[in-house]
Short mmCIF file of C-alpha atoms in Angstrom, two decimals:
data_model
loop_
_atom_site.label_atom_id
_atom_site.label_comp_id
_atom_site.label_asym_id
_atom_site.label_seq_id
_atom_site.Cartn_x
_atom_site.Cartn_y
_atom_site.Cartn_z
CA MET A 1 33.07 -44.94 -108.00
CA ARG A 2 32.62 -43.53 -111.48
CA PHE A 3 31.60 -40.14 -110.00
CA ARG A 4 34.75 -40.02 -107.76
CA LEU A 5 37.00 -40.84 -110.71
CA ARG A 6 35.37 -38.11 -112.75
CA ILE A 7 35.96 -35.57 -109.92
CA GLU A 8 39.61 -36.66 -109.61
CA ALA A 9 40.05 -36.33 -113.38
CA LEU A 10 38.57 -32.84 -113.33
CA GLY A 11 40.88 -31.92 -110.46
CA MET A 12 43.93 -33.10 -112.37
CA PHE A 13 42.80 -31.15 -115.44
CA ALA A 14 42.36 -28.00 -113.32
CA THR A 15 45.84 -28.40 -111.80
CA PHE A 16 47.36 -28.87 -115.24
CA ALA A 17 45.55 -25.80 -116.54
CA THR A 18 46.86 -23.71 -113.61
CA PHE A 19 50.47 -24.67 -114.34
CA ALA A 20 49.96 -24.04 -118.04
CA LEU A 21 48.58 -20.55 -117.43
CA ALA A 22 51.46 -19.74 -115.12
CA ALA A 23 53.99 -20.85 -117.70
CA CYS A 24 52.33 -18.79 -120.37
CA SER A 25 52.34 -15.65 -118.20
CA THR A 26 56.10 -15.86 -117.60
CA SER A 27 56.97 -16.32 -121.26
CA THR A 28 54.60 -13.86 -122.91
CA GLN A 29 57.39 -11.39 -123.74
CA GLN A 30 59.53 -14.05 -125.46
CA SER A 31 56.87 -16.07 -127.30
CA ALA A 32 56.59 -15.88 -131.10
CA PRO A 33 53.31 -14.88 -132.77
CA ALA A 34 50.82 -17.73 -132.72
CA PRO A 35 50.39 -19.42 -136.10
CA VAL A 36 47.09 -19.10 -137.88
CA ARG A 37 45.11 -22.27 -137.30
CA PRO A 38 42.62 -23.81 -139.72
CA ILE A 39 38.96 -23.22 -138.98
CA THR A 40 36.35 -25.86 -139.58
CA THR A 41 33.04 -25.24 -141.28
CA GLU A 42 31.47 -25.00 -137.83
CA GLY A 43 33.85 -22.17 -136.89
CA THR A 44 35.88 -24.28 -134.44
CA ILE A 45 39.63 -23.64 -134.39
CA LEU A 46 41.66 -26.83 -134.76
CA THR A 47 45.06 -27.32 -133.19
CA PRO A 48 47.82 -28.57 -135.51
CA ALA A 49 47.55 -32.01 -133.92
CA ALA A 50 43.80 -32.08 -134.39
CA GLN A 51 44.15 -30.92 -138.00
CA ALA A 52 46.70 -33.65 -138.71
CA LYS A 53 44.39 -36.23 -137.18
CA ALA A 54 41.47 -34.96 -139.26
CA ASP A 55 43.53 -35.13 -142.45
CA SER A 56 44.74 -38.67 -141.73
CA GLY A 57 41.21 -39.80 -140.99
CA ARG A 58 39.70 -38.64 -144.25
CA PRO A 59 38.19 -41.64 -146.06
CA ARG A 60 40.07 -42.78 -149.13
CA TYR A 61 38.72 -44.70 -152.10
CA THR A 62 40.03 -46.96 -154.81
CA ALA A 63 39.55 -47.40 -158.54
CA ALA A 64 37.37 -50.42 -157.74
CA ASP A 65 35.10 -48.19 -155.65
CA VAL A 66 34.72 -45.81 -158.58
CA ARG A 67 33.95 -48.62 -161.03
CA PHE A 68 31.38 -50.03 -158.62
CA MET A 69 29.54 -46.72 -158.33
CA GLN A 70 29.68 -46.09 -162.08
CA GLY A 71 28.45 -49.59 -162.88
CA MET A 72 25.69 -49.52 -160.30
CA ILE A 73 24.32 -46.28 -161.75
CA GLY A 74 23.84 -48.01 -165.09
CA HIS A 75 22.48 -51.11 -163.37
CA HIS A 76 19.89 -49.08 -161.46
CA THR A 77 18.99 -47.19 -164.64
CA GLN A 78 17.81 -50.38 -166.33
CA ALA A 79 15.72 -51.19 -163.26
CA LEU A 80 14.01 -47.81 -163.65
CA THR A 81 13.21 -48.70 -167.27
CA MET A 82 11.64 -51.92 -166.05
CA VAL A 83 9.52 -50.41 -163.28
CA ALA A 84 8.26 -47.66 -165.60
CA LEU A 85 6.33 -50.35 -167.51
CA ALA A 86 4.36 -51.59 -164.50
CA PRO A 87 1.63 -48.90 -164.35
CA THR A 88 0.47 -49.63 -167.91
CA HIS A 89 1.48 -53.28 -168.36
CA GLY A 90 1.00 -54.88 -164.98
CA GLY A 91 -2.08 -56.79 -163.89
CA ARG A 92 -1.68 -57.04 -160.11
CA ALA A 93 -1.80 -54.10 -157.74
CA ASP A 94 0.94 -55.53 -155.50
CA VAL A 95 3.30 -55.76 -158.47
CA ARG A 96 2.64 -52.12 -159.34
CA VAL A 97 3.24 -51.09 -155.72
CA LEU A 98 6.49 -53.06 -155.61
CA ALA A 99 7.64 -51.47 -158.87
CA GLU A 100 6.90 -48.01 -157.50
CA ARG A 101 8.90 -48.67 -154.33
CA ILE A 102 11.85 -50.02 -156.30
CA GLY A 103 11.74 -46.94 -158.52
CA VAL A 104 11.78 -44.52 -155.59
CA SER A 105 14.66 -46.25 -153.81
CA GLN A 106 16.80 -46.68 -156.91
CA ARG A 107 16.30 -43.09 -158.06
CA ASP A 108 17.48 -41.94 -154.63
CA GLU A 109 20.49 -44.24 -154.83
CA ILE A 110 21.40 -43.00 -158.31
CA ALA A 111 21.39 -39.43 -156.97
CA LEU A 112 23.63 -40.52 -154.10
CA MET A 113 26.09 -42.29 -156.42
CA ARG A 114 26.21 -39.36 -158.82
CA SER A 115 26.94 -36.97 -155.94
CA TRP A 116 29.69 -39.25 -154.65
CA LEU A 117 31.40 -39.34 -158.05
CA VAL A 118 30.99 -35.60 -158.70
CA ALA A 119 32.47 -34.74 -155.29
CA ARG A 120 35.61 -36.66 -156.26
CA ASN A 121 35.82 -35.37 -159.84
CA GLU A 122 35.19 -38.86 -161.21
CA THR A 123 33.31 -39.60 -164.44
CA VAL A 124 29.55 -39.88 -164.05
CA PRO A 125 27.97 -42.29 -166.59
CA ASP A 126 25.52 -40.78 -169.04
CA THR A 127 22.17 -42.42 -168.39
CA SER A 128 20.15 -40.12 -170.62
CA ALA A 129 20.26 -42.49 -173.61
CA SER A 130 17.23 -44.73 -174.01
CA HIS A 131 17.46 -48.51 -173.90
CA ASP A 132 19.14 -49.79 -177.06
CA HIS A 133 17.70 -53.11 -178.22
CA ALA A 134 20.76 -53.72 -180.34
CA GLY A 135 22.72 -54.01 -177.12
CA MET A 136 24.94 -50.98 -177.68
CA SER A 137 25.24 -48.12 -175.21
CA MET A 138 22.68 -49.84 -173.03
CA PRO A 139 22.38 -48.65 -169.40
CA GLY A 140 24.09 -51.23 -167.20
CA MET A 141 27.25 -51.62 -169.22
CA ASP A 142 30.51 -50.89 -167.47
CA MET A 143 33.02 -48.36 -168.80
CA ALA A 144 34.53 -51.06 -171.04
CA GLY A 145 31.17 -51.84 -172.63
CA SER A 146 30.62 -55.15 -170.84
CA MET A 147 27.23 -56.04 -169.37
CA MET A 148 26.95 -55.80 -165.61
CA PRO A 149 25.83 -58.93 -163.69
CA GLY A 150 22.09 -59.56 -163.76
CA MET A 151 21.39 -57.13 -166.58
CA LEU A 152 18.54 -58.01 -168.91
CA SER A 153 19.43 -58.67 -172.52
CA ALA A 154 17.81 -56.73 -175.34
CA ALA A 155 15.62 -59.76 -176.06
CA GLN A 156 14.45 -59.94 -172.44
CA MET A 157 13.61 -56.24 -172.40
CA THR A 158 11.60 -56.62 -175.60
CA GLN A 159 9.77 -59.59 -174.10
CA LEU A 160 8.92 -57.57 -170.99
CA GLU A 161 7.76 -54.56 -172.98
CA ARG A 162 5.39 -56.67 -175.08
CA ALA A 163 3.83 -58.49 -172.13
CA THR A 164 0.68 -57.38 -170.32
CA GLY A 165 -1.44 -58.53 -167.39
CA PRO A 166 -0.43 -61.75 -165.59
CA GLU A 167 2.28 -62.46 -168.17
CA PHE A 168 3.90 -59.10 -167.46
CA ASP A 169 3.69 -59.71 -163.72
CA ARG A 170 5.41 -63.08 -164.10
CA LEU A 171 8.17 -61.75 -166.34
CA PHE A 172 8.66 -58.62 -164.26
CA LEU A 173 9.16 -60.59 -161.05
CA THR A 174 11.38 -63.17 -162.76
CA PHE A 175 13.57 -60.57 -164.43
CA MET A 176 13.75 -58.27 -161.41
CA ILE A 177 14.90 -61.18 -159.25
CA GLN A 178 17.63 -61.80 -161.83
CA HIS A 179 18.47 -58.10 -161.82
CA HIS A 180 18.67 -57.88 -158.02
CA GLN A 181 20.85 -60.98 -157.86
CA GLY A 182 23.22 -59.24 -160.25
CA ALA A 183 23.48 -56.24 -157.93
CA ILE A 184 24.35 -58.54 -155.04
CA THR A 185 27.02 -60.16 -157.23
CA MET A 186 28.46 -56.70 -157.91
CA VAL A 187 28.72 -56.08 -154.16
CA SER A 188 30.51 -59.42 -153.70
CA GLN A 189 32.90 -58.58 -156.53
CA LEU A 190 33.69 -55.23 -154.94
CA LEU A 191 34.41 -56.74 -151.52
CA ALA A 192 36.69 -59.34 -153.13
CA VAL A 193 39.06 -56.60 -154.35
CA PRO A 194 41.88 -55.95 -151.84
CA GLY A 195 41.54 -52.47 -150.34
CA ALA A 196 38.13 -51.80 -151.88
CA ALA A 197 35.16 -50.56 -149.83
CA GLY A 198 37.50 -49.06 -147.25
CA ASN A 199 35.73 -45.76 -147.74
CA VAL A 200 32.93 -45.62 -145.17
CA ASP A 201 30.42 -44.23 -147.68
CA ILE A 202 31.13 -47.01 -150.17
CA TYR A 203 30.98 -49.74 -147.54
CA ARG A 204 27.71 -48.47 -146.07
CA PHE A 205 26.12 -48.12 -149.51
CA ALA A 206 27.26 -51.57 -150.66
CA ALA A 207 25.96 -53.12 -147.44
CA ASP A 208 22.60 -51.39 -147.89
CA VAL A 209 22.33 -52.64 -151.48
CA ASN A 210 23.08 -56.18 -150.36
CA VAL A 211 20.53 -56.16 -147.53
CA ASP A 212 17.76 -54.29 -149.35
CA GLN A 213 17.93 -56.30 -152.54
CA THR A 214 18.16 -59.62 -150.70
CA THR A 215 14.99 -58.66 -148.82
CA GLU A 216 13.24 -57.70 -152.05
CA ILE A 217 14.30 -60.93 -153.74
CA ASN A 218 12.68 -62.94 -150.96
CA ARG A 219 9.50 -60.89 -151.26
CA MET A 220 9.40 -61.27 -155.05
CA ARG A 221 9.86 -65.04 -154.82
CA VAL A 222 6.75 -65.24 -152.66
CA MET A 223 4.85 -63.03 -155.11
CA LEU A 224 6.06 -65.06 -158.07
CA ALA A 225 4.89 -68.29 -156.46
CA ALA A 226 1.39 -66.78 -156.32
CA THR A 227 1.50 -65.81 -160.00
CA PRO A 228 -0.03 -68.16 -162.61
CA SER A 229 2.72 -70.36 -164.08
CA GLY A 230 5.16 -68.61 -161.75
CA THR A 231 7.95 -70.50 -160.04
CA PRO A 232 10.51 -68.92 -157.70
CA SER A 233 13.72 -67.99 -159.51
CA ARG A 234 16.90 -69.44 -158.06
#
């Protein structure tokens, strides 16, 4: 049945094409010069209708989307500061492996967010400044200078930096759970804004952050429960 319908459809298309060619041949002398049509990056010529459809389908974004990407860059930057301590401070191999994986994924995501902002001529946060224990210009602040959800305070960062061995492992897992929960809160806040995350890139990225960090939180809770004096963070 499907094959017969396909043949009938092809037959109708061929008939239509025949009539179209005949019409074109009788009006060649009177037709105006064909307009120049846009060409895609693949070299394909688009009809005006196709071009209009392509233009209307281009993903748009909102100010909330921009703030989310800018804030998440700073948020991820603090996570990189945290994981950088694991090789020299951590006691357990599984904690060091986890820290390395978090570092790789969040560096990749920072690059993605920076590219997204640059492509739209939006401001890219400066993450080159080191962590400020006074709480000023600290990675993870939004453009208004407010701390993003889940961010570690200056006191918490100092506590983590001074810890070693099992104590570092316990604090690292506890603080990273807090940090990840903050990122999930940021996703929820974005989705609560009318019209936000309508851009397919933003929606896909936010969904990935939510899923990935939820998975890592569950893993870290198990690891924390196996750490001396460790209790799962809620």
